[in-house]
Amino acid sequence: MNDWQSWAAVVVFVGAYALIISEKIHRVAVALGGAGLMLAIGATDDKSAFYSEHSGIDWNVIFLLMGMMMIVGVLKQTGMFEYLAIWSVKKARAKPFRVMAMLVVITALVSALLDNVTTVLLIAPVTLLVCERLALPAVPFLIAEVMASNIGGTATLVGDPPNIIIASRAGLTFNDFLVHLAPIVAVLVVALLVLCRVMFRKSFVYDGDRAAEIMALEEREAIKDPRLLVQGIVVLALVVAGFVLHPVLHYEPSVVALLGAGLLIAVSTAETGEVLKEVEWPTLAFFAGLFIMIGGLIETGVIEEISKALADAIGDHELGGSMTMLGASAVLSGIVDNIPYVATMAPITSDLVQNMGGTGDHVMWWALALGADLGGNATAIGASANVVVLGIAERNRQPISFWQFTKYGLVVTGVTVAIALGYVWLRYFALG
């Protein structure tokens, strides 16, 4: 970082981050303004911003979001989410914490098979309706679910994009992730439930009259268009199958989502204009700006300098190195998107593993995965799912501020990372 552009890029990013935290200017305006400044100072250019796979806008994320938002928009018209809301409340006997626990566990399980963003796009509409029916504040439920999605996605190769990058670089399989990370993720989900019971205890107000009303409802009556529902479920099942079969089909999730959205609109009576209204365009614009800002840090070498400094601090000390890798990755992933961070750290981690005489399943890889995935819960913009939920909440007049999310996120991240550190030490050093 010896040239002025590197320092200018840092100033732009830190300034934009400070404005997002202050919330004096809308985060979309800040992200797009910051992206414009990165281009203006030459930290990145049009080719890098729009066409580079390494440092440009991640179009796979943008189009995955758009495709899934369109599918959700069609499913909304069927009454499916009302049906699921009534069903889940009845199963939980309308007890607020039981409802939250059910939604958290479902979110974590689904996130292990789908990406986090897809999961929260499907769960959030149900949550909003559940809270409306029970006269409960939706914000605690949405925050709990997005954190469950980030934790649950850690368990498998396909659950979180950084895991795919790690698996590709380290030669790890789906079963490797299940064996090494699924056990600790199960523990972390339980820890999250305990934390939610404490953090959101004031929100669990039981309304007997509303509970009685919901228990008397027949959920099947909520279905407005059975034919469209069948079409939507079939297409959604095909999309999910496409996500899960990615290692075989080699179709990117974004392609699968767009194909599914196009197929559903083509075979159904859904109006294209109405479906497009359900797309969270401000959220997509925010992601585009954020990707360009982070791309400026990558192009000027800032991210690489940070990664190398981390690698130098680790050296060849296996125990201290894995602890440092996990902790530092959690901190950095709460500030910058974990996808470019892991993409930059993966080759450096590979060199560290080789220097330590390790193999493909070396503890350093699991430390990187745990830190990058769990650290996404730390701040409101630490993971893609967080940003998506903030956009959904704002659109439904249940806004979540940066600090409202982050004050809970820091607690959850601190506890889960501490448990993960203990797990790594116990499994790979004390007992290994």
Short mmCIF file of C-alpha atoms in Angstrom, two decimals:
data_model
loop_
_atom_site.label_atom_id
_atom_site.label_comp_id
_atom_site.label_asym_id
_atom_site.label_seq_id
_atom_site.Cartn_x
_atom_site.Cartn_y
_atom_site.Cartn_z
CA MET A 1 0.00 0.00 0.00
CA ASN A 2 2.53 2.55 -1.12
CA ASP A 3 0.52 4.38 -3.78
CA TRP A 4 -2.07 7.09 -3.17
CA GLN A 5 -4.87 5.10 -4.83
CA SER A 6 -4.65 2.38 -2.20
CA TRP A 7 -5.00 4.87 0.63
CA ALA A 8 -7.72 6.76 -1.24
CA ALA A 9 -9.63 3.49 -1.69
CA VAL A 10 -9.37 2.83 2.05
CA VAL A 11 -10.63 6.35 2.82
CA VAL A 12 -13.60 5.94 0.46
CA PHE A 13 -14.53 2.55 1.91
CA VAL A 14 -14.16 3.63 5.54
CA GLY A 15 -16.10 6.82 4.83
CA ALA A 16 -18.90 4.91 3.14
CA TYR A 17 -18.99 2.39 5.98
CA ALA A 18 -19.22 5.22 8.53
CA LEU A 19 -22.15 6.77 6.63
CA ILE A 20 -23.95 3.42 6.46
CA ILE A 21 -23.49 3.02 10.20
CA SER A 22 -24.69 6.58 10.90
CA GLU A 23 -27.79 6.05 8.69
CA LYS A 24 -27.87 9.77 7.94
CA ILE A 25 -27.86 8.88 4.24
CA HIS A 26 -29.68 5.85 2.85
CA ARG A 27 -27.34 2.89 2.46
CA VAL A 28 -28.17 2.51 -1.26
CA ALA A 29 -27.12 6.10 -1.96
CA VAL A 30 -23.94 5.59 0.07
CA ALA A 31 -23.02 2.35 -1.73
CA LEU A 32 -23.60 3.82 -5.20
CA GLY A 33 -21.79 7.03 -4.26
CA GLY A 34 -18.85 5.06 -2.88
CA ALA A 35 -18.75 2.96 -6.04
CA GLY A 36 -18.68 6.13 -8.14
CA LEU A 37 -15.77 7.50 -6.11
CA MET A 38 -13.82 4.24 -6.49
CA LEU A 39 -14.21 4.58 -10.26
CA ALA A 40 -13.39 8.29 -10.19
CA ILE A 41 -10.08 7.87 -8.32
CA GLY A 42 -9.06 4.96 -10.53
CA ALA A 43 -9.06 2.36 -7.75
CA THR A 44 -11.03 0.23 -10.19
CA ASP A 45 -12.31 0.72 -13.73
CA ASP A 46 -15.27 -0.28 -15.86
CA LYS A 47 -13.69 -3.55 -16.99
CA SER A 48 -12.85 -4.62 -13.46
CA ALA A 49 -16.13 -3.38 -11.98
CA PHE A 50 -18.44 -4.96 -14.55
CA TYR A 51 -16.54 -7.88 -16.05
CA SER A 52 -13.95 -9.13 -13.56
CA GLU A 53 -14.85 -12.35 -11.76
CA HIS A 54 -12.29 -11.55 -9.08
CA SER A 55 -12.98 -7.90 -8.29
CA GLY A 56 -16.18 -6.91 -10.07
CA ILE A 57 -19.89 -7.08 -9.36
CA ASP A 58 -20.83 -10.65 -8.52
CA TRP A 59 -23.55 -11.02 -11.12
CA ASN A 60 -24.26 -14.54 -9.88
CA VAL A 61 -25.45 -13.05 -6.59
CA ILE A 62 -27.43 -10.27 -8.30
CA PHE A 63 -29.27 -12.60 -10.69
CA LEU A 64 -29.77 -15.31 -8.07
CA LEU A 65 -31.51 -12.70 -5.94
CA MET A 66 -33.59 -11.40 -8.83
CA GLY A 67 -34.67 -14.86 -9.97
CA MET A 68 -35.65 -16.01 -6.47
CA MET A 69 -37.45 -12.72 -5.74
CA MET A 70 -39.55 -13.27 -8.87
CA ILE A 71 -40.40 -16.84 -7.85
CA VAL A 72 -41.35 -15.65 -4.36
CA GLY A 73 -43.46 -12.91 -5.96
CA VAL A 74 -45.50 -15.51 -7.83
CA LEU A 75 -45.85 -17.75 -4.77
CA LYS A 76 -47.16 -14.78 -2.77
CA GLN A 77 -50.17 -14.62 -5.08
CA THR A 78 -51.18 -18.20 -4.24
CA GLY A 79 -51.70 -17.77 -0.47
CA MET A 80 -48.91 -20.28 0.22
CA PHE A 81 -47.21 -18.08 2.78
CA GLU A 82 -50.46 -17.45 4.65
CA TYR A 83 -51.00 -21.22 4.75
CA LEU A 84 -47.52 -21.82 6.16
CA ALA A 85 -47.92 -19.00 8.67
CA ILE A 86 -51.15 -20.42 10.09
CA TRP A 87 -49.75 -23.98 10.06
CA SER A 88 -46.57 -23.01 11.91
CA VAL A 89 -48.43 -20.99 14.54
CA LYS A 90 -50.83 -23.86 15.18
CA LYS A 91 -47.98 -26.35 15.49
CA ALA A 92 -46.29 -24.09 18.04
CA ARG A 93 -49.58 -23.61 19.93
CA ALA A 94 -49.24 -19.87 19.22
CA LYS A 95 -46.50 -19.52 21.85
CA PRO A 96 -44.12 -16.77 20.56
CA PHE A 97 -40.81 -18.38 21.56
CA ARG A 98 -41.91 -21.77 20.24
CA VAL A 99 -42.74 -20.09 16.94
CA MET A 100 -39.31 -18.44 16.82
CA ALA A 101 -37.56 -21.70 17.72
CA MET A 102 -39.44 -23.53 14.96
CA LEU A 103 -38.58 -20.88 12.36
CA VAL A 104 -34.92 -20.73 13.47
CA VAL A 105 -34.45 -24.50 13.23
CA ILE A 106 -36.23 -24.70 9.85
CA THR A 107 -34.11 -21.82 8.54
CA ALA A 108 -30.86 -23.45 9.69
CA LEU A 109 -31.78 -26.81 8.13
CA VAL A 110 -32.88 -25.30 4.82
CA SER A 111 -29.75 -23.11 4.68
CA ALA A 112 -27.61 -26.23 4.80
CA LEU A 113 -29.11 -27.32 1.46
CA LEU A 114 -29.80 -23.96 -0.18
CA ASP A 115 -27.83 -20.76 -0.14
CA ASN A 116 -28.60 -18.34 2.70
CA VAL A 117 -30.19 -15.71 0.50
CA THR A 118 -32.69 -18.13 -1.06
CA THR A 119 -33.60 -19.41 2.39
CA VAL A 120 -34.38 -16.01 3.89
CA LEU A 121 -36.32 -14.99 0.78
CA LEU A 122 -38.61 -17.99 1.37
CA ILE A 123 -38.84 -17.73 5.17
CA ALA A 124 -39.21 -13.96 5.59
CA PRO A 125 -42.73 -13.66 4.06
CA VAL A 126 -43.97 -16.43 6.36
CA THR A 127 -42.40 -14.69 9.35
CA LEU A 128 -44.00 -11.35 8.56
CA LEU A 129 -47.42 -12.98 8.34
CA VAL A 130 -46.92 -14.98 11.54
CA CYS A 131 -45.98 -11.85 13.45
CA GLU A 132 -48.91 -9.95 11.99
CA ARG A 133 -51.31 -12.70 13.08
CA LEU A 134 -49.88 -12.79 16.61
CA ALA A 135 -49.42 -9.01 16.91
CA LEU A 136 -45.71 -9.52 17.53
CA PRO A 137 -42.79 -7.30 16.41
CA ALA A 138 -41.30 -8.92 13.31
CA VAL A 139 -37.79 -7.50 13.71
CA PRO A 140 -36.53 -9.96 16.41
CA PHE A 141 -37.82 -12.91 14.39
CA LEU A 142 -36.19 -11.70 11.16
CA ILE A 143 -32.87 -11.06 12.90
CA ALA A 144 -32.93 -14.50 14.53
CA GLU A 145 -33.67 -16.18 11.19
CA VAL A 146 -30.95 -14.45 9.21
CA MET A 147 -28.43 -15.43 11.90
CA ALA A 148 -29.72 -19.00 11.75
CA SER A 149 -29.25 -18.98 7.98
CA ASN A 150 -25.61 -17.89 8.29
CA ILE A 151 -24.94 -20.51 10.96
CA GLY A 152 -26.81 -23.31 9.20
CA GLY A 153 -25.12 -22.58 5.88
CA THR A 154 -21.75 -23.28 7.50
CA ALA A 155 -22.56 -26.98 7.77
CA THR A 156 -22.31 -27.97 4.11
CA LEU A 157 -20.35 -27.31 0.94
CA VAL A 158 -23.34 -25.65 -0.76
CA GLY A 159 -24.68 -23.78 2.29
CA ASP A 160 -22.51 -20.66 1.97
CA PRO A 161 -20.61 -19.37 -1.10
CA PRO A 162 -17.24 -19.15 0.76
CA ASN A 163 -17.49 -22.90 1.41
CA ILE A 164 -17.66 -23.57 -2.33
CA ILE A 165 -14.48 -21.52 -2.85
CA ILE A 166 -12.71 -23.38 -0.02
CA ALA A 167 -13.83 -26.78 -1.30
CA SER A 168 -12.59 -26.02 -4.80
CA ARG A 169 -9.17 -24.82 -3.61
CA ALA A 170 -8.65 -27.54 -0.99
CA GLY A 171 -10.20 -30.46 -2.88
CA LEU A 172 -12.82 -31.05 -0.18
CA THR A 173 -16.09 -32.93 -0.68
CA PHE A 174 -19.66 -32.47 0.51
CA ASN A 175 -19.12 -35.24 3.06
CA ASP A 176 -15.93 -33.58 4.36
CA PHE A 177 -17.95 -30.52 5.34
CA LEU A 178 -20.64 -32.64 6.96
CA VAL A 179 -18.11 -34.59 9.03
CA HIS A 180 -16.05 -31.59 10.15
CA LEU A 181 -18.56 -28.74 10.41
CA ALA A 182 -22.08 -30.18 10.84
CA PRO A 183 -21.46 -31.27 14.49
CA ILE A 184 -20.39 -27.81 15.63
CA VAL A 185 -23.19 -26.15 13.62
CA ALA A 186 -25.76 -28.25 15.53
CA VAL A 187 -24.27 -26.96 18.79
CA LEU A 188 -24.25 -23.37 17.51
CA VAL A 189 -27.94 -23.53 16.54
CA VAL A 190 -28.78 -24.59 20.10
CA ALA A 191 -26.61 -21.73 21.40
CA LEU A 192 -28.46 -19.31 19.09
CA LEU A 193 -31.82 -20.44 20.48
CA VAL A 194 -30.61 -19.83 24.03
CA LEU A 195 -29.33 -16.38 23.07
CA CYS A 196 -32.61 -15.54 21.33
CA ARG A 197 -34.56 -16.52 24.43
CA VAL A 198 -32.50 -13.99 26.40
CA MET A 199 -32.00 -11.20 23.84
CA PHE A 200 -35.60 -11.01 22.63
CA ARG A 201 -37.39 -12.01 25.84
CA LYS A 202 -39.47 -8.80 25.89
CA SER A 203 -40.91 -9.66 22.48
CA PHE A 204 -42.47 -12.96 23.53
CA VAL A 205 -45.84 -11.57 24.64
CA TYR A 206 -48.59 -14.17 24.47
CA ASP A 207 -52.00 -12.87 23.36
CA GLY A 208 -54.59 -15.48 24.29
CA ASP A 209 -57.38 -13.98 22.17
CA ARG A 210 -55.29 -13.83 19.00
CA ALA A 211 -53.94 -17.31 19.69
CA ALA A 212 -57.49 -18.66 19.98
CA GLU A 213 -58.47 -16.98 16.70
CA ILE A 214 -55.54 -18.53 14.83
CA MET A 215 -56.04 -21.97 16.36
CA ALA A 216 -59.61 -21.86 15.04
CA LEU A 217 -58.52 -21.09 11.47
CA GLU A 218 -58.36 -23.68 8.70
CA GLU A 219 -55.08 -23.12 6.87
CA ARG A 220 -56.34 -24.63 3.62
CA GLU A 221 -58.77 -21.75 3.24
CA ALA A 222 -55.78 -19.42 2.83
CA ILE A 223 -54.94 -20.90 -0.59
CA LYS A 224 -56.23 -18.47 -3.22
CA ASP A 225 -55.07 -20.13 -6.44
CA PRO A 226 -54.50 -23.91 -6.18
CA ARG A 227 -53.42 -24.26 -9.80
CA LEU A 228 -50.82 -21.52 -9.55
CA LEU A 229 -49.67 -23.01 -6.24
CA VAL A 230 -49.02 -26.40 -7.85
CA GLN A 231 -47.12 -24.75 -10.69
CA GLY A 232 -45.09 -22.69 -8.25
CA ILE A 233 -44.21 -25.63 -6.01
CA VAL A 234 -43.15 -27.76 -8.99
CA VAL A 235 -40.89 -25.01 -10.32
CA LEU A 236 -39.49 -24.29 -6.85
CA ALA A 237 -38.74 -28.00 -6.40
CA LEU A 238 -36.92 -28.03 -9.74
CA VAL A 239 -34.91 -24.96 -8.72
CA VAL A 240 -33.96 -26.51 -5.38
CA ALA A 241 -32.94 -29.71 -7.17
CA GLY A 242 -30.81 -27.60 -9.52
CA PHE A 243 -29.07 -25.99 -6.54
CA VAL A 244 -28.38 -29.31 -4.85
CA LEU A 245 -27.19 -30.96 -8.08
CA HIS A 246 -24.78 -28.16 -8.91
CA PRO A 247 -21.72 -30.49 -8.63
CA VAL A 248 -23.30 -32.71 -11.30
CA LEU A 249 -25.11 -30.24 -13.57
CA HIS A 250 -22.54 -27.42 -13.25
CA TYR A 251 -25.25 -24.76 -13.59
CA GLU A 252 -24.61 -21.72 -11.42
CA PRO A 253 -27.39 -20.99 -8.88
CA SER A 254 -28.10 -17.71 -10.68
CA VAL A 255 -28.78 -19.56 -13.94
CA VAL A 256 -31.03 -22.06 -12.16
CA ALA A 257 -32.99 -19.25 -10.45
CA LEU A 258 -33.47 -17.29 -13.68
CA LEU A 259 -34.55 -20.40 -15.58
CA GLY A 260 -37.02 -21.19 -12.82
CA ALA A 261 -38.42 -17.65 -12.77
CA GLY A 262 -38.77 -17.59 -16.55
CA LEU A 263 -40.44 -21.01 -16.63
CA LEU A 264 -42.90 -20.10 -13.87
CA ILE A 265 -43.95 -16.86 -15.56
CA ALA A 266 -44.25 -18.64 -18.92
CA VAL A 267 -46.49 -21.49 -17.74
CA SER A 268 -48.61 -19.53 -15.25
CA THR A 269 -51.12 -16.71 -15.48
CA ALA A 270 -48.99 -14.43 -13.31
CA GLU A 271 -48.59 -10.91 -14.71
CA THR A 272 -44.95 -10.15 -15.45
CA GLY A 273 -45.29 -6.56 -14.31
CA GLU A 274 -46.76 -7.61 -10.95
CA VAL A 275 -43.99 -10.15 -10.44
CA LEU A 276 -41.27 -7.60 -11.21
CA LYS A 277 -42.77 -5.26 -8.59
CA GLU A 278 -41.79 -7.86 -5.97
CA VAL A 279 -38.09 -7.56 -6.85
CA GLU A 280 -36.16 -5.59 -4.23
CA TRP A 281 -34.42 -3.29 -6.72
CA PRO A 282 -32.82 -1.06 -4.03
CA THR A 283 -31.25 -4.16 -2.46
CA LEU A 284 -29.77 -5.20 -5.82
CA ALA A 285 -28.40 -1.67 -6.33
CA PHE A 286 -26.85 -1.74 -2.86
CA PHE A 287 -25.09 -5.02 -3.63
CA ALA A 288 -23.77 -3.66 -6.94
CA GLY A 289 -22.30 -0.60 -5.22
CA LEU A 290 -20.85 -2.66 -2.37
CA PHE A 291 -19.20 -5.10 -4.78
CA ILE A 292 -17.58 -2.23 -6.70
CA MET A 293 -16.26 -0.65 -3.48
CA ILE A 294 -14.79 -3.95 -2.32
CA GLY A 295 -13.44 -4.46 -5.83
CA GLY A 296 -11.55 -1.18 -5.45
CA LEU A 297 -9.88 -2.56 -2.32
CA ILE A 298 -8.98 -5.75 -4.21
CA GLU A 299 -7.65 -3.99 -7.31
CA THR A 300 -5.44 -1.65 -5.26
CA GLY A 301 -4.06 -4.58 -3.27
CA VAL A 302 -5.53 -3.58 0.10
CA ILE A 303 -7.30 -6.92 0.68
CA GLU A 304 -4.17 -8.82 -0.38
CA GLU A 305 -2.01 -6.81 2.02
CA ILE A 306 -4.38 -7.61 4.89
CA SER A 307 -4.39 -11.30 3.95
CA LYS A 308 -0.59 -11.45 3.75
CA ALA A 309 -0.27 -9.69 7.10
CA LEU A 310 -2.57 -12.32 8.58
CA ALA A 311 -0.51 -15.09 6.98
CA ASP A 312 2.73 -13.59 8.35
CA ALA A 313 1.21 -13.45 11.83
CA ILE A 314 0.28 -17.13 11.59
CA GLY A 315 3.60 -18.41 10.29
CA ASP A 316 3.98 -22.15 10.86
CA HIS A 317 2.34 -22.26 14.29
CA GLU A 318 -0.52 -24.68 13.81
CA LEU A 319 -2.53 -24.14 17.00
CA GLY A 320 -2.02 -20.40 17.25
CA GLY A 321 -2.41 -20.10 13.50
CA SER A 322 -5.78 -21.82 13.36
CA MET A 323 -7.06 -19.73 16.29
CA THR A 324 -5.80 -16.53 14.62
CA MET A 325 -7.27 -17.56 11.27
CA LEU A 326 -10.70 -18.21 12.76
CA GLY A 327 -10.81 -15.06 14.89
CA ALA A 328 -9.38 -12.69 12.29
CA SER A 329 -11.61 -14.11 9.55
CA ALA A 330 -14.66 -13.53 11.74
CA VAL A 331 -13.68 -9.90 12.32
CA LEU A 332 -12.87 -9.17 8.68
CA SER A 333 -15.98 -10.94 7.36
CA GLY A 334 -18.11 -8.69 9.53
CA ILE A 335 -16.68 -5.66 7.74
CA VAL A 336 -16.23 -6.76 4.12
CA ASP A 337 -18.18 -9.35 2.17
CA ASN A 338 -16.85 -12.82 2.99
CA ILE A 339 -16.81 -13.96 -0.65
CA PRO A 340 -13.90 -11.75 -1.89
CA TYR A 341 -12.16 -12.20 1.46
CA VAL A 342 -12.18 -16.00 1.18
CA ALA A 343 -11.29 -15.83 -2.52
CA THR A 344 -8.19 -13.83 -1.56
CA MET A 345 -7.33 -15.95 1.49
CA ALA A 346 -7.78 -19.35 -0.18
CA PRO A 347 -4.43 -19.45 -2.04
CA ILE A 348 -2.64 -18.03 1.01
CA THR A 349 -4.26 -20.67 3.23
CA SER A 350 -3.21 -23.35 0.74
CA ASP A 351 0.42 -22.23 1.07
CA LEU A 352 0.12 -22.24 4.88
CA VAL A 353 -1.27 -25.78 4.83
CA GLN A 354 1.58 -26.97 2.62
CA ASN A 355 4.17 -25.26 4.82
CA MET A 356 2.74 -27.04 7.83
CA GLY A 357 2.84 -30.37 6.03
CA GLY A 358 -0.94 -30.64 6.12
CA THR A 359 -3.38 -32.29 3.75
CA GLY A 360 -6.65 -31.23 2.13
CA ASP A 361 -8.61 -31.55 5.36
CA HIS A 362 -6.13 -29.51 7.39
CA VAL A 363 -7.57 -27.63 10.36
CA MET A 364 -6.66 -24.30 8.76
CA TRP A 365 -9.37 -24.75 6.12
CA TRP A 366 -12.02 -25.38 8.76
CA ALA A 367 -10.82 -22.35 10.74
CA LEU A 368 -11.16 -20.19 7.61
CA ALA A 369 -14.65 -21.53 6.86
CA LEU A 370 -15.93 -21.11 10.41
CA GLY A 371 -14.51 -17.60 10.76
CA ALA A 372 -15.75 -16.35 7.40
CA ASP A 373 -19.24 -17.87 7.72
CA LEU A 374 -19.91 -17.03 11.38
CA GLY A 375 -18.41 -13.55 11.11
CA GLY A 376 -21.14 -12.61 8.64
CA ASN A 377 -23.54 -12.29 11.59
CA ALA A 378 -21.51 -9.50 13.20
CA THR A 379 -22.92 -6.53 11.30
CA ALA A 380 -25.93 -5.64 9.19
CA ILE A 381 -23.87 -5.82 5.99
CA GLY A 382 -21.61 -8.73 7.01
CA ALA A 383 -23.41 -11.26 4.79
CA SER A 384 -25.64 -11.13 1.72
CA ALA A 385 -28.60 -12.59 3.62
CA ASN A 386 -28.40 -9.76 6.16
CA VAL A 387 -28.73 -7.10 3.47
CA VAL A 388 -31.63 -8.93 1.84
CA VAL A 389 -33.56 -9.16 5.12
CA LEU A 390 -32.96 -5.46 5.82
CA GLY A 391 -34.45 -4.69 2.41
CA ILE A 392 -37.49 -6.92 2.97
CA ALA A 393 -38.08 -5.43 6.43
CA GLU A 394 -37.87 -1.88 5.11
CA ARG A 395 -40.29 -2.63 2.31
CA ASN A 396 -42.79 -4.09 4.78
CA ARG A 397 -42.50 -1.05 7.09
CA GLN A 398 -40.57 -2.96 9.73
CA PRO A 399 -37.19 -1.23 9.25
CA ILE A 400 -34.11 -2.67 10.92
CA SER A 401 -31.36 -0.13 11.58
CA PHE A 402 -27.67 -0.92 11.22
CA TRP A 403 -27.11 -0.73 14.98
CA GLN A 404 -30.31 -2.57 15.84
CA PHE A 405 -29.04 -5.56 13.89
CA THR A 406 -25.40 -5.17 14.87
CA LYS A 407 -25.93 -4.97 18.63
CA TYR A 408 -27.43 -8.45 18.52
CA GLY A 409 -25.06 -9.64 15.79
CA LEU A 410 -21.96 -8.85 17.80
CA VAL A 411 -23.28 -10.86 20.74
CA VAL A 412 -24.19 -13.87 18.60
CA THR A 413 -20.90 -13.70 16.69
CA GLY A 414 -18.86 -13.40 19.89
CA VAL A 415 -20.53 -16.43 21.48
CA THR A 416 -20.56 -18.63 18.36
CA VAL A 417 -16.95 -17.81 17.44
CA ALA A 418 -15.85 -18.56 21.03
CA ILE A 419 -17.61 -21.93 20.86
CA ALA A 420 -16.05 -22.59 17.44
CA LEU A 421 -12.58 -21.78 18.81
CA GLY A 422 -13.16 -24.30 21.61
CA TYR A 423 -14.36 -26.87 19.10
CA VAL A 424 -11.29 -26.47 16.89
CA TRP A 425 -8.95 -26.74 19.87
CA LEU A 426 -10.76 -29.77 21.33
CA ARG A 427 -11.26 -31.74 18.13
CA TYR A 428 -8.00 -31.09 16.28
CA PHE A 429 -5.49 -30.54 19.08
CA ALA A 430 -6.67 -31.80 22.48
CA LEU A 431 -8.24 -34.98 21.10
CA GLY A 432 -6.64 -35.08 17.64
#
